[in-house]
Amino acid sequence: MPRTLQPVMAQRKIIHIDMDAFYASVEQRDNPELKGKAIAVGGLPENRGVVATASYEARKFGVRSAMPSKRAVQLCPDLIFIAPPRFAVYKTVSRQVREIFHRYTDLIEPLSLDEAYLDVTEDKQQIGSAIGIAKQIKAAIRDELQLTASAGVSINKFVAKIASDMNKPDGLTFIPPDKVEEFMESLPVNKFHGVGKVTAEKMNGLNLFTGADLKRLSEVELVRLFGKQGSFYHKIVRGIDDRPVEPNRETKSISAEDTFLNDLDNPVEMKEQLDRLAAIVTNRLQQYELKGKTITLKIRYSDFKQLTRSQTLPAAVSDQETIAATVLQLLLKTDIQEAKIRLLGVGVSNFADESGHAETAQLRLF
Ligand SMILES: [Mg+2]
């Protein structure tokens, strides 16, 4: 039989590592009295705070990240709050985790203090397989830092990230190259990261429940339905995600936004949501030790018209009160009488250090 020559395809090996309930796990590690208990790291309910991270014990009650702390206490009355969060400590631990990663690769792209993509195609230590590398990283994190991480291993970022979430905590999930397309076909659309609650509902309403359903639509059709994300869906359901792992990615702004299942039509609800978004943004700014001068409000109305309004303050800020008050003022300057609001977003940019000098913030966290 004649041999067919296969072209050599450069296939990447990508690991996504996600620390398990990171801030809460660090607190439980450092204070044994908190072990086995429902705890939440974040802002206090009386300060209109939000949960940054909940321990697995608290998650059993439905407590989640980005949830208002007030709501968290309703769900779990015995919840112990760790406030304020000890960001300096989490950052140190994050740096220790990064040092472990660097033993295996220099291509590291942090997504936050507790999450990163690693491109291990080069195999710095000649371990022989990406799964082997992921196992060693997990073991080092456990032995040296007394913490657990979950890993997803595959040929691209998208699949690796979904995989790391599949067997949490302390998971290791490998999606082999020849199974990627099948994996994407069977994946429910609400598990696609980047597809929020509202888009998932829209998809389900169109009888699109899995990757296989999306795959039946042409790229043109997907773009018509979902905007430019449609092109990405078209590729990803075929297992294609060419985005490289990018070390030293710059952060130019920090923001949070939410699409609502039911349009907001009264100012009280709007204010509540802005408070919550401001709290999330504040947490992130403090995590990265950033302050910004420009505060931005984003509004999308029920007819999909979008509006952004910004205000630049005399000094850089990172506190919830100022951010919340500024976006509320910006909102009140718009016409809210008849407004039906589908999405609200809060952002801070134009970062500066204490002395007012402009600063390029890099995610040098891992
Ligand atoms: Mg995590």
Short mmCIF file of C-alpha atoms and ligand atoms in Angstrom, two decimals:
data_model
loop_
_atom_site.label_atom_id
_atom_site.label_comp_id
_atom_site.label_asym_id
_atom_site.label_seq_id
_atom_site.Cartn_x
_atom_site.Cartn_y
_atom_site.Cartn_z
CA MET A 1 0.00 0.00 0.00
CA PRO A 2 1.42 3.42 -0.90
CA ARG A 3 2.21 5.62 1.98
CA THR A 4 0.51 9.00 2.08
CA LEU A 5 2.70 11.82 3.19
CA GLN A 6 1.04 13.85 5.86
CA PRO A 7 1.97 17.51 6.10
CA VAL A 8 3.55 18.30 9.43
CA MET A 9 1.16 20.54 11.31
CA ALA A 10 2.56 22.55 14.15
CA GLN A 11 0.13 21.66 16.88
CA ARG A 12 0.22 23.67 20.04
CA LYS A 13 0.00 22.30 23.56
CA ILE A 14 -1.93 24.62 25.82
CA ILE A 15 -2.62 24.31 29.53
CA HIS A 16 -5.13 26.47 31.36
CA ILE A 17 -4.55 26.54 35.10
CA ASP A 18 -7.17 27.85 37.49
CA MET A 19 -6.56 27.96 41.23
CA ASP A 20 -9.51 26.50 43.14
CA ALA A 21 -11.53 29.12 45.07
CA PHE A 22 -8.25 31.02 45.24
CA TYR A 23 -8.71 33.84 47.79
CA ALA A 24 -10.91 31.68 50.02
CA SER A 25 -8.46 28.77 49.87
CA VAL A 26 -5.55 31.03 50.84
CA GLU A 27 -7.58 32.27 53.83
CA GLN A 28 -8.45 28.72 54.90
CA ARG A 29 -4.83 27.65 54.50
CA ASP A 30 -3.55 30.54 56.62
CA ASN A 31 -6.22 30.27 59.30
CA PRO A 32 -7.07 26.64 60.16
CA GLU A 33 -10.18 27.78 62.05
CA LEU A 34 -11.73 28.61 58.69
CA LYS A 35 -11.16 25.15 57.24
CA GLY A 36 -14.36 23.35 56.30
CA LYS A 37 -16.40 26.52 56.82
CA ALA A 38 -18.52 28.62 54.51
CA ILE A 39 -16.48 31.76 53.94
CA ALA A 40 -16.59 34.64 51.48
CA VAL A 41 -13.76 37.01 50.67
CA GLY A 42 -14.99 40.40 49.52
CA GLY A 43 -16.82 43.49 50.70
CA LEU A 44 -19.12 43.52 53.71
CA PRO A 45 -22.90 43.49 53.20
CA GLU A 46 -23.28 46.76 55.12
CA ASN A 47 -20.83 48.43 52.73
CA ARG A 48 -22.77 47.29 49.67
CA GLY A 49 -19.89 44.93 48.91
CA VAL A 50 -19.76 41.98 46.56
CA VAL A 51 -18.31 38.51 46.97
CA ALA A 52 -14.91 38.16 45.30
CA THR A 53 -14.48 34.45 46.08
CA ALA A 54 -16.54 31.97 48.07
CA SER A 55 -15.21 28.74 49.59
CA TYR A 56 -16.65 25.47 48.27
CA GLU A 57 -18.59 25.11 51.53
CA ALA A 58 -20.32 28.45 50.79
CA ARG A 59 -20.94 27.54 47.15
CA LYS A 60 -23.14 24.67 48.33
CA PHE A 61 -25.56 27.35 49.51
CA GLY A 62 -25.48 29.08 46.14
CA VAL A 63 -23.00 31.81 47.09
CA ARG A 64 -21.09 32.94 44.00
CA SER A 65 -18.47 35.45 42.88
CA ALA A 66 -19.80 38.91 41.96
CA MET A 67 -22.94 38.33 44.04
CA PRO A 68 -23.93 41.18 46.36
CA SER A 69 -22.74 40.22 49.86
CA LYS A 70 -26.21 41.00 51.20
CA ARG A 71 -27.68 38.31 48.98
CA ALA A 72 -24.91 35.89 49.98
CA VAL A 73 -25.84 36.22 53.66
CA GLN A 74 -29.50 35.58 52.85
CA LEU A 75 -28.51 32.33 51.15
CA CYS A 76 -26.03 31.30 53.81
CA PRO A 77 -26.72 32.93 57.19
CA ASP A 78 -23.58 31.46 58.81
CA LEU A 79 -21.32 32.84 56.11
CA ILE A 80 -18.04 34.20 57.49
CA PHE A 81 -16.78 37.32 55.71
CA ILE A 82 -13.11 37.99 55.20
CA ALA A 83 -13.07 41.74 54.63
CA PRO A 84 -11.16 43.52 53.43
CA PRO A 85 -9.50 40.93 51.20
CA ARG A 86 -5.75 40.53 51.79
CA PHE A 87 -4.76 41.31 48.20
CA ALA A 88 -1.08 41.71 49.08
CA VAL A 89 -1.01 38.11 50.32
CA TYR A 90 -2.90 36.73 47.30
CA LYS A 91 -0.49 38.58 45.06
CA THR A 92 2.51 37.03 46.78
CA VAL A 93 1.01 33.58 46.40
CA SER A 94 0.20 34.37 42.78
CA ARG A 95 3.86 35.23 42.22
CA GLN A 96 4.89 31.93 43.81
CA VAL A 97 2.54 30.11 41.45
CA ARG A 98 4.08 31.98 38.53
CA GLU A 99 7.54 30.87 39.60
CA ILE A 100 6.34 27.28 39.41
CA PHE A 101 4.95 27.88 35.89
CA HIS A 102 8.27 29.36 34.78
CA ARG A 103 10.05 26.09 35.47
CA TYR A 104 8.06 24.61 32.60
CA THR A 105 7.51 27.49 30.14
CA ASP A 106 8.11 31.18 29.59
CA LEU A 107 4.94 31.60 27.55
CA ILE A 108 2.51 32.49 30.32
CA GLU A 109 -0.56 34.68 29.90
CA PRO A 110 -2.22 35.58 33.19
CA LEU A 111 -5.95 36.26 33.07
CA SER A 112 -6.19 37.28 36.72
CA LEU A 113 -4.36 36.53 39.95
CA ASP A 114 -5.55 32.94 39.91
CA GLU A 115 -5.77 31.93 36.28
CA ALA A 116 -3.34 31.64 33.38
CA TYR A 117 -2.76 30.10 30.00
CA LEU A 118 0.53 28.31 29.41
CA ASP A 119 1.90 27.34 26.03
CA VAL A 120 4.03 24.26 26.70
CA THR A 121 4.62 23.26 23.08
CA GLU A 122 8.35 23.76 23.58
CA ASP A 123 8.55 21.52 26.68
CA LYS A 124 11.39 23.33 28.46
CA GLN A 125 12.13 20.41 30.76
CA GLN A 126 11.58 17.61 28.26
CA ILE A 127 8.81 16.05 30.35
CA GLY A 128 7.35 14.46 27.23
CA SER A 129 3.69 15.43 27.42
CA ALA A 130 1.47 18.34 28.31
CA ILE A 131 -0.47 16.13 30.73
CA GLY A 132 2.80 15.25 32.45
CA ILE A 133 3.62 18.93 32.77
CA ALA A 134 0.15 19.76 34.13
CA LYS A 135 0.50 16.97 36.72
CA GLN A 136 3.87 18.27 37.87
CA ILE A 137 2.58 21.84 38.14
CA LYS A 138 -0.41 20.71 40.21
CA ALA A 139 1.85 18.62 42.46
CA ALA A 140 4.25 21.54 42.99
CA ILE A 141 1.37 23.89 43.88
CA ARG A 142 0.04 21.34 46.35
CA ASP A 143 3.39 20.43 47.95
CA GLU A 144 4.97 23.87 48.04
CA LEU A 145 1.97 26.13 48.58
CA GLN A 146 -0.61 23.77 50.16
CA LEU A 147 -3.20 24.83 47.59
CA THR A 148 -5.00 23.07 44.77
CA ALA A 149 -5.40 24.04 41.15
CA SER A 150 -7.40 22.61 38.28
CA ALA A 151 -5.88 22.17 34.84
CA GLY A 152 -7.27 21.83 31.36
CA VAL A 153 -5.00 20.52 28.62
CA SER A 154 -5.65 20.70 24.88
CA ILE A 155 -4.53 22.22 21.58
CA ASN A 156 -6.01 25.69 22.03
CA LYS A 157 -6.98 28.25 24.65
CA PHE A 158 -10.74 27.91 24.32
CA VAL A 159 -10.86 24.16 24.86
CA ALA A 160 -8.17 24.21 27.58
CA LYS A 161 -10.15 26.80 29.55
CA ILE A 162 -13.39 24.87 29.38
CA ALA A 163 -11.55 21.68 30.29
CA SER A 164 -10.02 23.19 33.45
CA ASP A 165 -13.52 23.86 34.73
CA MET A 166 -14.83 20.34 34.17
CA ASN A 167 -13.47 18.53 37.19
CA LYS A 168 -13.05 21.19 39.83
CA PRO A 169 -11.60 21.24 42.42
CA ASP A 170 -8.19 19.61 41.95
CA GLY A 171 -9.09 18.47 38.44
CA LEU A 172 -7.03 17.56 35.41
CA THR A 173 -8.89 17.24 32.13
CA PHE A 174 -7.28 16.45 28.81
CA ILE A 175 -9.07 16.84 25.50
CA PRO A 176 -6.86 15.09 22.91
CA PRO A 177 -6.40 16.67 19.46
CA ASP A 178 -8.55 14.11 17.64
CA LYS A 179 -11.41 14.61 20.11
CA VAL A 180 -11.54 18.41 20.03
CA GLU A 181 -14.12 18.73 17.29
CA GLU A 182 -16.36 16.10 18.86
CA PHE A 183 -15.96 17.83 22.22
CA MET A 184 -17.04 21.16 20.74
CA GLU A 185 -20.03 19.55 19.02
CA SER A 186 -21.37 18.09 22.23
CA LEU A 187 -20.68 21.20 24.31
CA PRO A 188 -23.84 22.98 25.49
CA VAL A 189 -23.83 26.63 24.36
CA ASN A 190 -24.13 27.89 27.93
CA LYS A 191 -20.72 26.31 28.63
CA PHE A 192 -19.03 28.36 25.90
CA HIS A 193 -17.06 31.00 27.72
CA GLY A 194 -17.99 34.39 26.38
CA VAL A 195 -21.58 33.24 26.00
CA GLY A 196 -23.48 34.72 28.91
CA LYS A 197 -26.87 33.83 30.27
CA VAL A 198 -28.69 36.11 27.88
CA THR A 199 -26.95 34.98 24.67
CA ALA A 200 -27.43 31.36 25.74
CA GLU A 201 -31.16 32.00 26.12
CA LYS A 202 -31.27 33.63 22.72
CA MET A 203 -29.50 30.62 21.22
CA ASN A 204 -31.84 28.18 22.94
CA GLY A 205 -34.78 30.20 21.64
CA LEU A 206 -33.44 29.55 18.14
CA ASN A 207 -33.13 25.83 18.88
CA LEU A 208 -29.38 26.10 19.23
CA PHE A 209 -28.38 24.03 22.23
CA THR A 210 -24.93 22.63 21.43
CA GLY A 211 -21.86 23.25 19.32
CA ALA A 212 -23.28 20.83 16.75
CA ASP A 213 -26.36 23.05 16.39
CA LEU A 214 -24.17 26.12 15.80
CA LYS A 215 -22.11 24.18 13.30
CA ARG A 216 -25.12 23.77 11.03
CA LEU A 217 -25.24 27.54 10.47
CA SER A 218 -23.08 29.36 7.94
CA GLU A 219 -20.64 32.03 9.07
CA VAL A 220 -22.81 34.70 7.46
CA GLU A 221 -25.83 33.46 9.38
CA LEU A 222 -23.92 33.35 12.67
CA VAL A 223 -22.66 36.91 12.16
CA ARG A 224 -26.16 38.08 11.34
CA LEU A 225 -27.46 36.56 14.58
CA PHE A 226 -24.60 37.23 16.98
CA GLY A 227 -22.49 40.03 15.53
CA LYS A 228 -18.75 39.66 15.15
CA GLN A 229 -18.68 36.92 17.81
CA GLY A 230 -20.49 34.86 15.18
CA SER A 231 -17.23 34.45 13.23
CA PHE A 232 -15.52 33.16 16.32
CA TYR A 233 -18.32 30.64 16.95
CA HIS A 234 -18.00 29.46 13.36
CA LYS A 235 -14.34 28.64 13.91
CA ILE A 236 -14.48 27.36 17.44
CA VAL A 237 -17.19 24.75 16.78
CA ARG A 238 -14.71 23.32 14.27
CA GLY A 239 -12.08 23.20 17.01
CA ILE A 240 -10.15 26.15 15.61
CA ASP A 241 -8.81 28.84 17.93
CA ASP A 242 -5.57 30.43 16.73
CA ARG A 243 -5.24 32.99 19.49
CA PRO A 244 -1.68 32.79 20.78
CA VAL A 245 -0.71 32.73 24.44
CA GLU A 246 0.40 36.32 24.98
CA PRO A 247 2.75 37.14 27.83
CA ASN A 248 2.89 40.79 28.98
CA ARG A 249 -0.51 41.74 27.75
CA GLU A 250 -1.25 45.29 28.75
CA THR A 251 -4.31 46.29 30.71
CA LYS A 252 -5.64 49.64 29.61
CA SER A 253 -8.92 49.56 31.43
CA ILE A 254 -10.75 47.55 34.03
CA SER A 255 -14.44 47.09 33.61
CA ALA A 256 -17.47 44.98 34.44
CA GLU A 257 -20.76 44.75 32.65
CA ASP A 258 -23.93 42.75 32.81
CA THR A 259 -26.81 42.01 30.48
CA PHE A 260 -30.13 41.68 32.28
CA LEU A 261 -32.72 39.01 31.67
CA ASN A 262 -35.43 41.61 32.16
CA ASP A 263 -34.79 45.16 30.99
CA LEU A 264 -34.27 47.67 33.77
CA ASP A 265 -36.87 50.43 33.72
CA ASN A 266 -36.68 52.03 37.12
CA PRO A 267 -33.93 54.20 38.60
CA VAL A 268 -33.73 52.23 41.86
CA GLU A 269 -32.84 49.02 40.05
CA MET A 270 -30.41 50.89 37.82
CA LYS A 271 -28.65 52.36 40.83
CA GLU A 272 -28.47 48.95 42.52
CA GLN A 273 -26.85 47.42 39.46
CA LEU A 274 -24.39 50.30 39.11
CA ASP A 275 -23.41 49.89 42.77
CA ARG A 276 -22.78 46.21 42.22
CA LEU A 277 -20.74 46.77 39.04
CA ALA A 278 -18.74 49.51 40.78
CA ALA A 279 -17.96 47.07 43.59
CA ILE A 280 -16.69 44.46 41.12
CA VAL A 281 -14.52 47.02 39.35
CA THR A 282 -13.19 48.27 42.69
CA ASN A 283 -12.18 44.74 43.67
CA ARG A 284 -10.28 44.31 40.42
CA LEU A 285 -8.56 47.69 40.64
CA GLN A 286 -7.41 46.94 44.16
CA GLN A 287 -6.26 43.50 43.12
CA TYR A 288 -3.96 45.09 40.54
CA GLU A 289 -3.15 48.13 42.71
CA LEU A 290 -4.44 50.44 40.01
CA LYS A 291 -6.13 53.82 40.13
CA GLY A 292 -7.77 55.49 37.18
CA LYS A 293 -8.89 58.98 36.32
CA THR A 294 -11.52 58.23 33.71
CA ILE A 295 -14.79 56.58 34.69
CA THR A 296 -17.00 55.22 31.94
CA LEU A 297 -20.62 54.21 31.89
CA LYS A 298 -21.92 51.99 29.12
CA ILE A 299 -25.63 51.56 28.43
CA ARG A 300 -27.31 49.30 25.93
CA TYR A 301 -31.04 49.82 25.52
CA SER A 302 -33.66 47.21 24.70
CA ASP A 303 -33.49 48.25 21.01
CA PHE A 304 -29.71 47.52 21.09
CA LYS A 305 -28.76 51.19 20.77
CA GLN A 306 -25.63 51.75 22.74
CA LEU A 307 -24.27 54.75 24.53
CA THR A 308 -21.10 55.43 26.49
CA ARG A 309 -20.45 58.41 28.71
CA SER A 310 -17.18 59.19 30.43
CA GLN A 311 -15.94 61.58 33.00
CA THR A 312 -12.33 62.35 33.79
CA LEU A 313 -11.70 63.22 37.41
CA PRO A 314 -8.93 65.54 38.69
CA ALA A 315 -7.23 62.66 40.49
CA ALA A 316 -6.99 58.92 39.96
CA VAL A 317 -9.34 56.85 42.12
CA SER A 318 -10.01 53.23 43.01
CA ASP A 319 -12.75 53.54 45.61
CA GLN A 320 -16.23 52.19 45.23
CA GLU A 321 -18.03 55.30 46.52
CA THR A 322 -16.49 57.62 43.94
CA ILE A 323 -16.86 55.20 41.06
CA ALA A 324 -20.49 54.41 41.91
CA ALA A 325 -21.36 58.08 42.40
CA THR A 326 -19.71 59.11 39.12
CA VAL A 327 -21.49 56.52 37.00
CA LEU A 328 -24.78 57.32 38.68
CA GLN A 329 -24.34 60.99 37.76
CA LEU A 330 -23.52 60.00 34.20
CA LEU A 331 -26.64 57.85 34.10
CA LEU A 332 -28.84 60.62 35.45
CA LYS A 333 -27.63 62.91 32.66
CA THR A 334 -29.10 60.49 30.12
CA ASP A 335 -32.77 60.22 29.44
CA ILE A 336 -33.92 57.57 31.90
CA GLN A 337 -37.61 58.46 31.88
CA GLU A 338 -38.73 56.00 29.24
CA ALA A 339 -35.50 54.01 29.14
CA LYS A 340 -35.50 50.24 29.02
CA ILE A 341 -31.96 49.17 29.75
CA ARG A 342 -30.64 45.81 28.66
CA LEU A 343 -27.01 46.17 29.67
CA LEU A 344 -24.99 48.33 32.03
CA GLY A 345 -21.22 48.53 32.19
CA VAL A 346 -18.78 50.38 34.44
CA GLY A 347 -15.15 50.95 33.49
CA VAL A 348 -12.10 52.72 34.83
CA SER A 349 -9.17 53.71 32.61
CA ASN A 350 -6.45 56.34 32.26
CA PHE A 351 -4.38 54.75 35.00
CA ALA A 352 -1.99 56.86 37.02
CA ASP A 353 0.23 56.29 40.00
CA GLU A 354 -0.13 58.20 43.27
CA SER A 355 1.90 61.15 42.00
CA GLY A 356 -0.34 61.46 38.96
CA HIS A 357 2.12 60.06 36.44
CA ALA A 358 0.65 57.98 33.71
CA GLU A 359 1.30 54.33 34.16
CA THR A 360 1.18 51.40 31.82
CA ALA A 361 -0.24 48.62 33.82
CA GLN A 362 0.90 45.20 32.89
CA LEU A 363 -0.53 42.05 34.28
CA ARG A 364 2.73 41.02 35.85
CA LEU A 365 0.80 39.09 38.40
CA PHE A 366 1.56 35.51 37.71
MG MG B 1 -10.13 30.23 40.20
#
